[in-house]
Amino acid sequence: MRSPAPWLRVLAFALVSVGMAIVFINAEALSNGDAVECDGSPMRPGQVCVRVGGGGTSYDEEKRNEARGEVAGYAGVGIGILGIVLLISNGISMRRGNR
């Protein structure tokens, strides 16, 4: 029996790595729940988050950004799990191929 393609293992490690990176980048949005924050301080409707160097975002814009980050974080979890499943299936295939 043929052993699985080596690119499958590379793909699996890449998916796990990318998934972990996406989760870590969006960890704050995942852990905040429904809270909207500006530099760690909670915001209320009607407030504006002003950034250093000018510009600012309203409460509604920050809430949309948090929601987008949360979705991206959960997508990262899914990508990472897919990579783990591929690694496990690759390991099972290699063990069966060695018999």
mmCIF file of C-alpha atoms in Angstrom:
data_model
loop_
_atom_site.group_PDB
_atom_site.id
_atom_site.type_symbol
_atom_site.label_atom_id
_atom_site.label_comp_id
_atom_site.label_asym_id
_atom_site.label_seq_id
_atom_site.Cartn_x
_atom_site.Cartn_y
_atom_site.Cartn_z
ATOM 1 C CA MET A 1 0.000 0.000 0.000
ATOM 2 C CA ARG A 2 1.217 3.514 -0.788
ATOM 3 C CA SER A 3 2.040 5.935 1.970
ATOM 4 C CA PRO A 4 0.108 9.221 1.944
ATOM 5 C CA ALA A 5 1.487 12.163 0.020
ATOM 6 C CA PRO A 6 4.102 14.177 1.970
ATOM 7 C CA TRP A 7 2.427 17.429 0.945
ATOM 8 C CA LEU A 8 -0.567 16.438 3.059
ATOM 9 C CA ARG A 9 1.511 16.689 6.232
ATOM 10 C CA VAL A 10 2.882 20.071 5.136
ATOM 11 C CA LEU A 11 -0.649 21.287 4.413
ATOM 12 C CA ALA A 12 -1.847 20.072 7.810
ATOM 13 C CA PHE A 13 0.964 21.874 9.666
ATOM 14 C CA ALA A 14 0.283 25.024 7.629
ATOM 15 C CA LEU A 15 -3.428 24.897 8.505
ATOM 16 C CA VAL A 16 -2.666 24.457 12.209
ATOM 17 C CA SER A 17 -0.163 27.338 12.114
ATOM 18 C CA VAL A 18 -2.471 29.696 10.223
ATOM 19 C CA GLY A 19 -5.409 28.776 12.439
ATOM 20 C CA MET A 20 -3.406 29.476 15.606
ATOM 21 C CA ALA A 21 -2.195 32.808 14.224
ATOM 22 C CA ILE A 22 -5.742 33.889 13.370
ATOM 23 C CA VAL A 23 -6.968 32.917 16.833
ATOM 24 C CA PHE A 24 -4.145 34.785 18.589
ATOM 25 C CA ILE A 25 -4.641 37.893 16.449
ATOM 26 C CA ASN A 26 -8.347 37.933 17.293
ATOM 27 C CA ALA A 27 -8.069 36.642 20.878
ATOM 28 C CA GLU A 28 -9.297 39.909 22.368
ATOM 29 C CA ALA A 29 -12.474 39.848 20.287
ATOM 30 C CA LEU A 30 -13.068 36.215 21.269
ATOM 31 C CA SER A 31 -12.601 36.838 24.982
ATOM 32 C CA ASN A 32 -14.568 40.109 25.239
ATOM 33 C CA GLY A 33 -17.974 38.652 24.487
ATOM 34 C CA ASP A 34 -20.353 41.520 23.728
ATOM 35 C CA ALA A 35 -18.181 44.201 25.348
ATOM 36 C CA VAL A 36 -16.962 47.058 23.169
ATOM 37 C CA GLU A 37 -13.655 48.535 24.263
ATOM 38 C CA CYS A 38 -11.379 51.397 23.290
ATOM 39 C CA ASP A 39 -7.790 50.822 24.474
ATOM 40 C CA GLY A 40 -9.038 48.505 27.205
ATOM 41 C CA SER A 41 -11.745 50.857 28.494
ATOM 42 C CA PRO A 42 -15.400 49.937 27.998
ATOM 43 C CA MET A 43 -17.366 52.101 25.576
ATOM 44 C CA ARG A 44 -21.013 53.083 25.685
ATOM 45 C CA PRO A 45 -23.311 53.942 22.777
ATOM 46 C CA GLY A 46 -22.631 57.434 21.496
ATOM 47 C CA GLN A 47 -18.954 57.493 22.497
ATOM 48 C CA VAL A 48 -16.062 57.885 20.060
ATOM 49 C CA CYS A 49 -12.721 56.124 20.366
ATOM 50 C CA VAL A 50 -9.991 58.629 19.439
ATOM 51 C CA ARG A 51 -6.649 57.225 18.288
ATOM 52 C CA VAL A 52 -3.243 58.829 18.720
ATOM 53 C CA GLY A 53 -2.386 60.708 15.549
ATOM 54 C CA GLY A 54 -5.983 61.637 14.790
ATOM 55 C CA GLY A 55 -9.019 59.822 13.597
ATOM 56 C CA GLY A 56 -11.543 57.987 15.643
ATOM 57 C CA THR A 57 -14.206 55.341 15.491
ATOM 58 C CA SER A 58 -17.709 55.424 16.872
ATOM 59 C CA TYR A 59 -19.206 52.866 19.223
ATOM 60 C CA ASP A 60 -21.089 51.231 16.335
ATOM 61 C CA GLU A 61 -17.935 50.943 14.211
ATOM 62 C CA GLU A 62 -16.012 49.422 17.124
ATOM 63 C CA LYS A 63 -18.861 46.977 17.724
ATOM 64 C CA ARG A 64 -18.755 45.904 14.045
ATOM 65 C CA ASN A 65 -14.971 45.513 14.244
ATOM 66 C CA GLU A 66 -15.302 43.355 17.371
ATOM 67 C CA ALA A 67 -17.945 41.188 15.680
ATOM 68 C CA ARG A 68 -15.743 40.778 12.602
ATOM 69 C CA GLY A 69 -12.781 39.819 14.797
ATOM 70 C CA GLU A 70 -14.905 37.280 16.651
ATOM 71 C CA VAL A 71 -15.996 35.620 13.397
ATOM 72 C CA ALA A 72 -12.394 35.570 12.168
ATOM 73 C CA GLY A 73 -11.275 34.023 15.462
ATOM 74 C CA TYR A 74 -13.815 31.226 15.204
ATOM 75 C CA ALA A 75 -12.777 30.667 11.587
ATOM 76 C CA GLY A 76 -9.203 30.305 12.845
ATOM 77 C CA VAL A 77 -10.369 27.680 15.329
ATOM 78 C CA GLY A 78 -12.039 25.774 12.484
ATOM 79 C CA ILE A 79 -8.958 25.994 10.277
ATOM 80 C CA GLY A 80 -6.758 24.750 13.113
ATOM 81 C CA ILE A 81 -9.094 21.834 13.855
ATOM 82 C CA LEU A 82 -9.086 20.903 10.167
ATOM 83 C CA GLY A 83 -5.278 20.824 10.266
ATOM 84 C CA ILE A 84 -5.305 18.632 13.372
ATOM 85 C CA VAL A 85 -7.763 16.227 11.738
ATOM 86 C CA LEU A 86 -5.497 16.029 8.679
ATOM 87 C CA LEU A 87 -2.471 15.312 10.893
ATOM 88 C CA ILE A 88 -4.326 12.549 12.713
ATOM 89 C CA SER A 89 -5.639 11.001 9.504
ATOM 90 C CA ASN A 90 -2.158 11.194 7.981
ATOM 91 C CA GLY A 91 -0.750 9.388 11.024
ATOM 92 C CA ILE A 92 -3.400 6.688 10.788
ATOM 93 C CA SER A 93 -2.736 6.246 7.066
ATOM 94 C CA MET A 94 1.003 5.939 7.640
ATOM 95 C CA ARG A 95 0.505 3.290 10.360
ATOM 96 C CA ARG A 96 -1.801 1.281 8.114
ATOM 97 C CA GLY A 97 0.657 1.620 5.251
ATOM 98 C CA ASN A 98 3.466 0.160 7.359
ATOM 99 C CA ARG A 99 1.647 -3.118 8.051
#
